[in-house]
XYZ file of C-alpha atoms in Angstrom:
113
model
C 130.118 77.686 119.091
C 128.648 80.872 118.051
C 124.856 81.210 118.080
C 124.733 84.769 116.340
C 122.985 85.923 113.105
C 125.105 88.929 112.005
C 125.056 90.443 108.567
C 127.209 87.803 107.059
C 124.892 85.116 107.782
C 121.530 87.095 106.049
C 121.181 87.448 102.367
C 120.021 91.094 102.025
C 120.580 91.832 98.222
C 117.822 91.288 95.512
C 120.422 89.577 93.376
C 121.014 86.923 96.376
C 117.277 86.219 96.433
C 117.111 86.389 92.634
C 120.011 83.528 92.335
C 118.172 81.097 94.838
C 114.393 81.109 93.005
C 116.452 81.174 89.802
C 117.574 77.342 90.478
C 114.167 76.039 91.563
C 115.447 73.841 94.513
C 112.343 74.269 96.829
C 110.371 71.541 98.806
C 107.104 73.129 100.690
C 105.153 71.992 103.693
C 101.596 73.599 104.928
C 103.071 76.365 106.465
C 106.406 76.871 104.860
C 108.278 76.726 101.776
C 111.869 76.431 101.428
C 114.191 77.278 98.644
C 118.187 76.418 98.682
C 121.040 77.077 96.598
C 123.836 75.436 95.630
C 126.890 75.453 97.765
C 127.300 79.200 98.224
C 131.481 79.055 99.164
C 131.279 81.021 102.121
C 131.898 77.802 104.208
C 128.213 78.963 106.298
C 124.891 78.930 105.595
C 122.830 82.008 104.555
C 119.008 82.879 105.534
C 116.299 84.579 103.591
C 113.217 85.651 104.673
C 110.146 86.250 103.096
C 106.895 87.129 105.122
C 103.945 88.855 102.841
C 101.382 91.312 103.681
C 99.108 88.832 101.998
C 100.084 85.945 104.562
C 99.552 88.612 107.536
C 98.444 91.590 107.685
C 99.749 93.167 110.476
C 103.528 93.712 110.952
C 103.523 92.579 114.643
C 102.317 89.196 113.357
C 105.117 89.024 109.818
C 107.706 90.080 112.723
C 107.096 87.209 114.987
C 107.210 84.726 112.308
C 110.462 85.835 111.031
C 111.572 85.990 114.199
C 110.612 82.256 114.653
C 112.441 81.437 111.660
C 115.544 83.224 112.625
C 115.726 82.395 116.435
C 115.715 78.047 114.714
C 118.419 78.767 111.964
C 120.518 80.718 114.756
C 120.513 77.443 116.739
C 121.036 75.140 114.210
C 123.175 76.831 111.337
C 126.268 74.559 112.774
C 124.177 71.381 111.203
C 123.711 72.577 107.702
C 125.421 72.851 104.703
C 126.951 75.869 103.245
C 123.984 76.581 100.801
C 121.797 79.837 100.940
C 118.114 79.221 101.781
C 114.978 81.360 101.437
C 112.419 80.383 103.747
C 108.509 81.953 102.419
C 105.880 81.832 104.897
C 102.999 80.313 103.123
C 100.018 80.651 105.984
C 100.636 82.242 108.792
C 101.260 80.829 112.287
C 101.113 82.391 115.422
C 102.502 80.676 119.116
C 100.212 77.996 119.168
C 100.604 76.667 116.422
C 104.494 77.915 115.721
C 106.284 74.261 117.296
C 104.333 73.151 114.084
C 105.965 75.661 111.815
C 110.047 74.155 113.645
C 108.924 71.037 113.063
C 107.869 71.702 109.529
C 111.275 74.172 109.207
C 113.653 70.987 110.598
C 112.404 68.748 107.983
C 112.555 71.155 105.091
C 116.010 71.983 105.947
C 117.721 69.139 106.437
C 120.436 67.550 104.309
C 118.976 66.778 100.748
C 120.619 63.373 99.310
């Protein structure tokens, strides 16, 4: 299995983002909120990231949470569907409390019925 999170696995464009919000498929937890497209015929999934100056200031801190977020979907991208998901910080987390923010990432992300 590859682990990796090269380009192909990243949306980058505004257009990508802009199709995801459009649908309004997004379930949110304390920390996170998570918005997913339809079935994006790639055959993979597809990560988003947004991390706001307003959530934390400083860059080191946005950068570890992303990080975070990417370093979980690496691991388990082989479990979900081929949908595109945006993942918004909505309070930040640091490593104490960042098992909280997996946890909180798992359940968002699993299969929706």
């Amino acid at each position: 299995m590859n682990y990796g999170f090269s380009k192909q696995y990243r949306l980058l464009k505004t257009d990508d983002f802009s199709s995801v919000f459009a649908l309004k498929n997004r379930r949110s937890r304390d920390l996170l909120q998570v918005s997913q497209s339809a079935d994006n015929a790639l055959g993979h999934p597809r990560l988003g990231l947004v991390v706001s100056k307003k959530t934390a200031k400083r860059a080191h801190e946005r950068n570890y949470m992303k990080r975070v977020i990417r370093d979980w979907f690496r691991l388990n991208q082989h479990q979900l569907p081929p949908h595109d998901f945006v993942v918004r910080v909505r309070q930040a987390f640091n490593r104490e409390t960042a098992p909280e923010a997996r946890n909180q990432l798992a359940q968002l992300m699993k299969k929706r019925r």
